[in-house]
Amino acid sequence: DSGVTQTPKHLITATGQRVTLRCSPRSGDLSVYWYQQSLDQGLQFLIQYYNGEERAKGNILERFSAQQFPDLHSELNLSSLELGDSALYFCASSVLSTAGNTIYFGEGSWLTVV
Amino acid sequence: GESVGLHLPTLSVQEGDNSIINCAYSNSASDYFIWYKQESGKGPQFIIDIRSNMDKRQGQRVTVLLNKTVKHLSLQIAATQPGDSAVYFCAENMETDSWGKLQFGAGTQVVVTP
């Protein structure tokens, strides 16, 4: 158990809908990362937050957004869902956002869009 | 574009033997490399990392070797056990002035046979 908690573990929703994935980082970790894992794209970096502020962005779609709250938990919002958004979404965290800080991944939220 | 890739998609190893998993990278500016293990239904689990100013780093039963001349990274697992069966990913930190925007390779499936 990495200490990173993600909910829900599984989610099935219809195209066009909106979902929110939730992440609680390890206790004391200030930096949160979101990754998407799909069969065709592999593990892809989406976005990073550090102590409530956006720190880095990857190839995150405009339909997707995230935030980190004062209690350091984070949410990833996915809207206008398409079939291609079906994937495993991972949250990860590290104590700081400086090089060498081990990044720990959660168990993921499996999203299926039908 | 530049990317991290793996040579072998599947590696079959007999229990007790040593495993070697290879990874090629193309971004010569990368300063940090990480190996993750992902078991079925779980999130990536940190194994070991190495900075670009090092050639070798050892952990418990694992050794990572870095050859910057040929841009090659390898993970050696000693005395491979059934619990080592998983997909192994190498990752590099894409931006040296920030941390956590990792680019993952495609992964190598390691299958340990009795």
PDB file of C-alpha atoms in Angstrom:
ATOM      1  CA  ASP A   1       0.000   0.000   0.000  1.00  0.00           C
ATOM      2  CA  SER A   2       1.565   3.248  -1.204  1.00  0.00           C
ATOM      3  CA  GLY A   3      -0.553   5.454   1.027  1.00  0.00           C
ATOM      4  CA  VAL A   4      -2.122   7.239  -1.938  1.00  0.00           C
ATOM      5  CA  THR A   5      -5.877   6.704  -1.928  1.00  0.00           C
ATOM      6  CA  GLN A   6      -8.052   7.006  -5.000  1.00  0.00           C
ATOM      7  CA  THR A   7     -11.810   6.832  -5.338  1.00  0.00           C
ATOM      8  CA  PRO A   8     -13.771   5.411  -7.000  1.00  0.00           C
ATOM      9  CA  LYS A   9     -11.873   2.284  -7.985  1.00  0.00           C
ATOM     10  CA  HIS A  10     -14.195   1.574 -10.866  1.00  0.00           C
ATOM     11  CA  LEU A  11     -16.612   3.797 -12.724  1.00  0.00           C
ATOM     12  CA  ILE A  12     -18.832   3.174 -15.725  1.00  0.00           C
ATOM     13  CA  THR A  13     -20.480   6.126 -17.368  1.00  0.00           C
ATOM     14  CA  ALA A  14     -22.007   7.143 -20.682  1.00  0.00           C
ATOM     15  CA  THR A  15     -20.549   9.325 -23.380  1.00  0.00           C
ATOM     16  CA  GLY A  16     -21.120  13.009 -22.834  1.00  0.00           C
ATOM     17  CA  GLN A  17     -21.188  12.683 -19.071  1.00  0.00           C
ATOM     18  CA  ARG A  18     -18.904  14.214 -16.476  1.00  0.00           C
ATOM     19  CA  VAL A  19     -17.066  12.435 -13.694  1.00  0.00           C
ATOM     20  CA  THR A  20     -14.828  13.426 -10.809  1.00  0.00           C
ATOM     21  CA  LEU A  21     -11.968  11.286  -9.598  1.00  0.00           C
ATOM     22  CA  ARG A  22     -10.665  11.879  -6.133  1.00  0.00           C
ATOM     23  CA  CYS A  23      -7.214  11.461  -4.682  1.00  0.00           C
ATOM     24  CA  SER A  24      -5.815  11.677  -1.177  1.00  0.00           C
ATOM     25  CA  PRO A  25      -2.028  11.893  -1.237  1.00  0.00           C
ATOM     26  CA  ARG A  26       0.238  10.248   1.286  1.00  0.00           C
ATOM     27  CA  SER A  27       0.266  12.005   4.598  1.00  0.00           C
ATOM     28  CA  GLY A  28       2.646  14.942   4.379  1.00  0.00           C
ATOM     29  CA  ASP A  29       3.010  14.911   0.613  1.00  0.00           C
ATOM     30  CA  LEU A  30       2.547  18.311  -0.950  1.00  0.00           C
ATOM     31  CA  SER A  31       2.829  17.381  -4.592  1.00  0.00           C
ATOM     32  CA  VAL A  32       0.124  15.518  -6.490  1.00  0.00           C
ATOM     33  CA  TYR A  33       0.333  14.146 -10.003  1.00  0.00           C
ATOM     34  CA  TRP A  34      -2.272  12.705 -12.341  1.00  0.00           C
ATOM     35  CA  TYR A  35      -1.458  10.123 -14.968  1.00  0.00           C
ATOM     36  CA  GLN A  36      -3.561   8.294 -17.542  1.00  0.00           C
ATOM     37  CA  GLN A  37      -2.833   4.725 -18.569  1.00  0.00           C
ATOM     38  CA  SER A  38      -4.424   3.378 -21.705  1.00  0.00           C
ATOM     39  CA  LEU A  39      -3.609   0.434 -23.935  1.00  0.00           C
ATOM     40  CA  ASP A  40      -2.648   2.574 -26.893  1.00  0.00           C
ATOM     41  CA  GLN A  41      -0.920   5.483 -25.161  1.00  0.00           C
ATOM     42  CA  GLY A  42       0.647   3.801 -22.152  1.00  0.00           C
ATOM     43  CA  LEU A  43       1.282   5.879 -19.035  1.00  0.00           C
ATOM     44  CA  GLN A  44       0.902   9.564 -19.810  1.00  0.00           C
ATOM     45  CA  PHE A  45       1.480  12.518 -17.502  1.00  0.00           C
ATOM     46  CA  LEU A  46      -1.543  14.795 -17.253  1.00  0.00           C
ATOM     47  CA  ILE A  47      -0.950  17.444 -14.621  1.00  0.00           C
ATOM     48  CA  GLN A  48       0.856  18.250 -11.386  1.00  0.00           C
ATOM     49  CA  TYR A  49      -0.076  20.332  -8.386  1.00  0.00           C
ATOM     50  CA  TYR A  50       2.100  21.467  -5.567  1.00  0.00           C
ATOM     51  CA  ASN A  51       0.600  22.808  -2.359  1.00  0.00           C
ATOM     52  CA  GLY A  52      -2.537  23.897  -4.140  1.00  0.00           C
ATOM     53  CA  GLU A  53      -0.974  25.421  -7.218  1.00  0.00           C
ATOM     54  CA  GLU A  54      -0.642  23.993 -10.687  1.00  0.00           C
ATOM     55  CA  ARG A  55       3.007  23.217 -11.307  1.00  0.00           C
ATOM     56  CA  ALA A  56       3.238  21.373 -14.620  1.00  0.00           C
ATOM     57  CA  LYS A  57       0.954  20.303 -17.401  1.00  0.00           C
ATOM     58  CA  GLY A  58       1.181  17.455 -19.857  1.00  0.00           C
ATOM     59  CA  ASN A  59      -1.040  16.568 -22.785  1.00  0.00           C
ATOM     60  CA  ILE A  60      -4.197  17.067 -20.774  1.00  0.00           C
ATOM     61  CA  LEU A  61      -7.322  17.629 -22.825  1.00  0.00           C
ATOM     62  CA  GLU A  62      -9.251  20.855 -22.399  1.00  0.00           C
ATOM     63  CA  ARG A  63     -12.239  18.748 -21.333  1.00  0.00           C
ATOM     64  CA  PHE A  64     -10.192  17.648 -18.323  1.00  0.00           C
ATOM     65  CA  SER A  65      -9.362  19.796 -15.328  1.00  0.00           C
ATOM     66  CA  ALA A  66      -7.932  19.279 -11.898  1.00  0.00           C
ATOM     67  CA  GLN A  67      -7.416  21.061  -8.647  1.00  0.00           C
ATOM     68  CA  GLN A  68      -5.724  20.562  -5.325  1.00  0.00           C
ATOM     69  CA  PHE A  69      -7.541  21.697  -2.245  1.00  0.00           C
ATOM     70  CA  PRO A  70      -6.168  23.265   0.966  1.00  0.00           C
ATOM     71  CA  ASP A  71      -6.240  19.880   2.673  1.00  0.00           C
ATOM     72  CA  LEU A  72      -4.024  18.683  -0.218  1.00  0.00           C
ATOM     73  CA  HIS A  73      -6.460  16.203  -1.680  1.00  0.00           C
ATOM     74  CA  SER A  74      -6.952  16.525  -5.406  1.00  0.00           C
ATOM     75  CA  GLU A  75      -9.726  15.969  -7.891  1.00  0.00           C
ATOM     76  CA  LEU A  76      -9.564  15.274 -11.594  1.00  0.00           C
ATOM     77  CA  ASN A  77     -12.661  16.327 -13.497  1.00  0.00           C
ATOM     78  CA  LEU A  78     -13.389  14.718 -16.835  1.00  0.00           C
ATOM     79  CA  SER A  79     -16.233  16.179 -18.889  1.00  0.00           C
ATOM     80  CA  SER A  80     -17.964  15.522 -22.217  1.00  0.00           C
ATOM     81  CA  LEU A  81     -16.625  12.023 -21.980  1.00  0.00           C
ATOM     82  CA  GLU A  82     -15.788  10.081 -25.099  1.00  0.00           C
ATOM     83  CA  LEU A  83     -15.210   6.375 -25.610  1.00  0.00           C
ATOM     84  CA  GLY A  84     -11.502   7.067 -25.967  1.00  0.00           C
ATOM     85  CA  ASP A  85     -11.346   8.436 -22.431  1.00  0.00           C
ATOM     86  CA  SER A  86     -11.749   4.929 -21.083  1.00  0.00           C
ATOM     87  CA  ALA A  87      -8.546   4.313 -19.185  1.00  0.00           C
ATOM     88  CA  LEU A  88      -6.946   3.831 -15.822  1.00  0.00           C
ATOM     89  CA  TYR A  89      -6.316   7.128 -14.098  1.00  0.00           C
ATOM     90  CA  PHE A  90      -3.576   7.236 -11.511  1.00  0.00           C
ATOM     91  CA  CYS A  91      -2.895   9.765  -8.855  1.00  0.00           C
ATOM     92  CA  ALA A  92       0.600   9.944  -7.424  1.00  0.00           C
ATOM     93  CA  SER A  93       2.231  12.046  -4.758  1.00  0.00           C
ATOM     94  CA  SER A  94       5.593  13.051  -3.419  1.00  0.00           C
ATOM     95  CA  VAL A  95       6.718  15.036  -0.424  1.00  0.00           C
ATOM     96  CA  LEU A  96       8.180  17.830  -2.496  1.00  0.00           C
ATOM     97  CA  SER A  97       8.415  18.611  -6.175  1.00  0.00           C
ATOM     98  CA  THR A  98      12.203  18.625  -6.293  1.00  0.00           C
ATOM     99  CA  ALA A  99      14.320  16.060  -8.103  1.00  0.00           C
ATOM    100  CA  GLY A 100      14.753  12.769  -6.373  1.00  0.00           C
ATOM    101  CA  ASN A 101      11.586  12.856  -4.317  1.00  0.00           C
ATOM    102  CA  THR A 102      10.070   9.426  -4.732  1.00  0.00           C
ATOM    103  CA  ILE A 103       6.740   9.524  -6.519  1.00  0.00           C
ATOM    104  CA  TYR A 104       4.241   7.046  -5.105  1.00  0.00           C
ATOM    105  CA  PHE A 105       1.261   5.919  -7.148  1.00  0.00           C
ATOM    106  CA  GLY A 106      -2.204   5.001  -6.015  1.00  0.00           C
ATOM    107  CA  GLU A 107      -4.098   1.945  -7.190  1.00  0.00           C
ATOM    108  CA  GLY A 108      -5.924   3.896  -9.854  1.00  0.00           C
ATOM    109  CA  SER A 109      -9.480   4.647 -10.891  1.00  0.00           C
ATOM    110  CA  TRP A 110     -10.682   2.541 -13.772  1.00  0.00           C
ATOM    111  CA  LEU A 111     -13.000   4.576 -16.006  1.00  0.00           C
ATOM    112  CA  THR A 112     -15.120   2.901 -18.633  1.00  0.00           C
ATOM    113  CA  VAL A 113     -17.095   5.118 -20.993  1.00  0.00           C
ATOM    114  CA  VAL A 114     -19.913   3.348 -22.838  1.00  0.00           C
TER     115      VAL A 114
ATOM    116  CA  GLY B   1       9.960  13.406 -30.665  1.00  0.00           C
ATOM    117  CA  GLU B   2      12.166  12.094 -27.934  1.00  0.00           C
ATOM    118  CA  SER B   3      10.909   9.126 -25.987  1.00  0.00           C
ATOM    119  CA  VAL B   4      11.780   6.362 -23.619  1.00  0.00           C
ATOM    120  CA  GLY B   5      11.395   2.870 -24.992  1.00  0.00           C
ATOM    121  CA  LEU B   6      11.973  -0.752 -24.086  1.00  0.00           C
ATOM    122  CA  HIS B   7      13.634  -3.347 -26.270  1.00  0.00           C
ATOM    123  CA  LEU B   8      11.807  -6.465 -25.102  1.00  0.00           C
ATOM    124  CA  PRO B   9       8.070  -6.544 -24.555  1.00  0.00           C
ATOM    125  CA  THR B  10       8.154  -9.898 -22.731  1.00  0.00           C
ATOM    126  CA  LEU B  11      10.879 -11.537 -20.697  1.00  0.00           C
ATOM    127  CA  SER B  12      10.523 -15.103 -19.453  1.00  0.00           C
ATOM    128  CA  VAL B  13      12.826 -15.978 -16.564  1.00  0.00           C
ATOM    129  CA  GLN B  14      13.271 -19.122 -14.573  1.00  0.00           C
ATOM    130  CA  GLU B  15      12.885 -18.782 -10.837  1.00  0.00           C
ATOM    131  CA  GLY B  16      16.231 -18.217  -9.216  1.00  0.00           C
ATOM    132  CA  ASP B  17      17.861 -16.806 -12.312  1.00  0.00           C
ATOM    133  CA  ASN B  18      18.864 -13.186 -12.766  1.00  0.00           C
ATOM    134  CA  SER B  19      16.696 -10.898 -14.903  1.00  0.00           C
ATOM    135  CA  ILE B  20      17.874  -8.025 -17.022  1.00  0.00           C
ATOM    136  CA  ILE B  21      15.387  -5.514 -18.341  1.00  0.00           C
ATOM    137  CA  ASN B  22      16.598  -2.962 -20.841  1.00  0.00           C
ATOM    138  CA  CYS B  23      15.496   0.522 -21.718  1.00  0.00           C
ATOM    139  CA  ALA B  24      16.673   2.981 -24.358  1.00  0.00           C
ATOM    140  CA  TYR B  25      16.202   6.693 -23.974  1.00  0.00           C
ATOM    141  CA  SER B  26      16.755   9.453 -26.459  1.00  0.00           C
ATOM    142  CA  ASN B  27      16.719  12.625 -24.379  1.00  0.00           C
ATOM    143  CA  SER B  28      20.376  13.198 -23.567  1.00  0.00           C
ATOM    144  CA  ALA B  29      19.393  16.035 -21.234  1.00  0.00           C
ATOM    145  CA  SER B  30      17.452  13.743 -18.897  1.00  0.00           C
ATOM    146  CA  ASP B  31      18.978  13.853 -15.454  1.00  0.00           C
ATOM    147  CA  TYR B  32      16.894  11.296 -13.590  1.00  0.00           C
ATOM    148  CA  PHE B  33      15.708   7.815 -14.391  1.00  0.00           C
ATOM    149  CA  ILE B  34      13.324   5.645 -12.445  1.00  0.00           C
ATOM    150  CA  TRP B  35      12.177   2.041 -12.574  1.00  0.00           C
ATOM    151  CA  TYR B  36       8.653   1.092 -11.622  1.00  0.00           C
ATOM    152  CA  LYS B  37       6.988  -2.290 -11.258  1.00  0.00           C
ATOM    153  CA  GLN B  38       3.297  -2.727 -11.969  1.00  0.00           C
ATOM    154  CA  GLU B  39       1.452  -5.848 -10.927  1.00  0.00           C
ATOM    155  CA  SER B  40      -1.882  -6.705 -12.431  1.00  0.00           C
ATOM    156  CA  GLY B  41      -4.631  -4.469 -11.086  1.00  0.00           C
ATOM    157  CA  LYS B  42      -2.257  -2.274  -9.129  1.00  0.00           C
ATOM    158  CA  GLY B  43      -0.531   1.034  -9.533  1.00  0.00           C
ATOM    159  CA  PRO B  44       3.141   1.448 -10.442  1.00  0.00           C
ATOM    160  CA  GLN B  45       5.419   0.699  -7.529  1.00  0.00           C
ATOM    161  CA  PHE B  46       8.751   2.499  -7.181  1.00  0.00           C
ATOM    162  CA  ILE B  47      11.737   0.181  -7.384  1.00  0.00           C
ATOM    163  CA  ILE B  48      14.864   2.276  -7.751  1.00  0.00           C
ATOM    164  CA  ASP B  49      16.117   5.454  -9.353  1.00  0.00           C
ATOM    165  CA  ILE B  50      19.392   6.837 -10.598  1.00  0.00           C
ATOM    166  CA  ARG B  51      20.731  10.268 -11.364  1.00  0.00           C
ATOM    167  CA  SER B  52      22.518  10.926 -14.621  1.00  0.00           C
ATOM    168  CA  ASN B  53      25.802  11.581 -12.812  1.00  0.00           C
ATOM    169  CA  MET B  54      25.867   7.960 -11.648  1.00  0.00           C
ATOM    170  CA  ASP B  55      26.609   4.763 -13.554  1.00  0.00           C
ATOM    171  CA  LYS B  56      25.255   2.231 -11.127  1.00  0.00           C
ATOM    172  CA  ARG B  57      23.016   2.046  -8.131  1.00  0.00           C
ATOM    173  CA  GLN B  58      22.093  -0.949  -6.051  1.00  0.00           C
ATOM    174  CA  GLY B  59      19.070  -1.742  -3.989  1.00  0.00           C
ATOM    175  CA  GLN B  60      17.705  -4.860  -2.425  1.00  0.00           C
ATOM    176  CA  ARG B  61      18.156  -7.560  -5.119  1.00  0.00           C
ATOM    177  CA  VAL B  62      18.043  -4.886  -7.808  1.00  0.00           C
ATOM    178  CA  THR B  63      20.712  -2.937  -9.627  1.00  0.00           C
ATOM    179  CA  VAL B  64      20.225  -0.161 -12.126  1.00  0.00           C
ATOM    180  CA  LEU B  65      22.918   0.585 -14.669  1.00  0.00           C
ATOM    181  CA  LEU B  66      23.106   3.737 -16.720  1.00  0.00           C
ATOM    182  CA  ASN B  67      25.180   4.093 -19.857  1.00  0.00           C
ATOM    183  CA  LYS B  68      24.927   7.662 -21.044  1.00  0.00           C
ATOM    184  CA  THR B  69      27.205   7.064 -23.992  1.00  0.00           C
ATOM    185  CA  VAL B  70      24.655   4.837 -25.672  1.00  0.00           C
ATOM    186  CA  LYS B  71      21.659   6.208 -23.798  1.00  0.00           C
ATOM    187  CA  HIS B  72      20.825   2.892 -22.225  1.00  0.00           C
ATOM    188  CA  LEU B  73      19.326   1.972 -18.891  1.00  0.00           C
ATOM    189  CA  SER B  74      18.950  -1.484 -17.423  1.00  0.00           C
ATOM    190  CA  LEU B  75      17.418  -3.079 -14.370  1.00  0.00           C
ATOM    191  CA  GLN B  76      18.924  -6.249 -13.014  1.00  0.00           C
ATOM    192  CA  ILE B  77      16.964  -8.406 -10.630  1.00  0.00           C
ATOM    193  CA  ALA B  78      18.942 -11.023  -8.752  1.00  0.00           C
ATOM    194  CA  ALA B  79      17.513 -14.435  -7.925  1.00  0.00           C
ATOM    195  CA  THR B  80      14.182 -13.714  -9.582  1.00  0.00           C
ATOM    196  CA  GLN B  81      11.173 -14.842  -7.585  1.00  0.00           C
ATOM    197  CA  PRO B  82       7.560 -15.542  -8.592  1.00  0.00           C
ATOM    198  CA  GLY B  83       6.578 -12.287  -6.909  1.00  0.00           C
ATOM    199  CA  ASP B  84       8.736 -10.442  -9.420  1.00  0.00           C
ATOM    200  CA  SER B  85       6.273 -11.278 -12.196  1.00  0.00           C
ATOM    201  CA  ALA B  86       4.942  -7.921 -13.339  1.00  0.00           C
ATOM    202  CA  VAL B  87       5.317  -5.232 -15.959  1.00  0.00           C
ATOM    203  CA  TYR B  88       8.409  -3.111 -15.487  1.00  0.00           C
ATOM    204  CA  PHE B  89       8.593   0.463 -16.702  1.00  0.00           C
ATOM    205  CA  CYS B  90      11.508   2.794 -17.010  1.00  0.00           C
ATOM    206  CA  ALA B  91      10.734   6.465 -16.770  1.00  0.00           C
ATOM    207  CA  GLU B  92      12.667   9.652 -17.180  1.00  0.00           C
ATOM    208  CA  ASN B  93      12.048  13.060 -15.764  1.00  0.00           C
ATOM    209  CA  MET B  94      11.278  15.082 -18.874  1.00  0.00           C
ATOM    210  CA  GLU B  95      12.135  18.537 -17.634  1.00  0.00           C
ATOM    211  CA  THR B  96      15.313  19.044 -15.673  1.00  0.00           C
ATOM    212  CA  ASP B  97      14.048  22.268 -14.137  1.00  0.00           C
ATOM    213  CA  SER B  98      11.002  20.558 -12.720  1.00  0.00           C
ATOM    214  CA  TRP B  99      10.207  17.222 -11.141  1.00  0.00           C
ATOM    215  CA  GLY B 100       7.506  14.683 -11.702  1.00  0.00           C
ATOM    216  CA  LYS B 101       6.635  15.072 -15.360  1.00  0.00           C
ATOM    217  CA  LEU B 102       7.723  11.538 -16.066  1.00  0.00           C
ATOM    218  CA  GLN B 103       7.828   9.955 -19.480  1.00  0.00           C
ATOM    219  CA  PHE B 104       7.306   6.223 -19.253  1.00  0.00           C
ATOM    220  CA  GLY B 105       8.464   3.531 -21.595  1.00  0.00           C
ATOM    221  CA  ALA B 106       6.114   0.968 -23.068  1.00  0.00           C
ATOM    222  CA  GLY B 107       6.906  -1.575 -20.366  1.00  0.00           C
ATOM    223  CA  THR B 108       8.359  -5.079 -20.264  1.00  0.00           C
ATOM    224  CA  GLN B 109       6.297  -8.011 -19.056  1.00  0.00           C
ATOM    225  CA  VAL B 110       8.411 -10.267 -16.853  1.00  0.00           C
ATOM    226  CA  VAL B 111       7.117 -13.794 -16.402  1.00  0.00           C
ATOM    227  CA  VAL B 112       8.808 -15.960 -13.813  1.00  0.00           C
ATOM    228  CA  THR B 113       8.539 -19.674 -14.451  1.00  0.00           C
ATOM    229  CA  PRO B 114       9.103 -22.371 -11.818  1.00  0.00           C
TER     230      PRO B 114
END
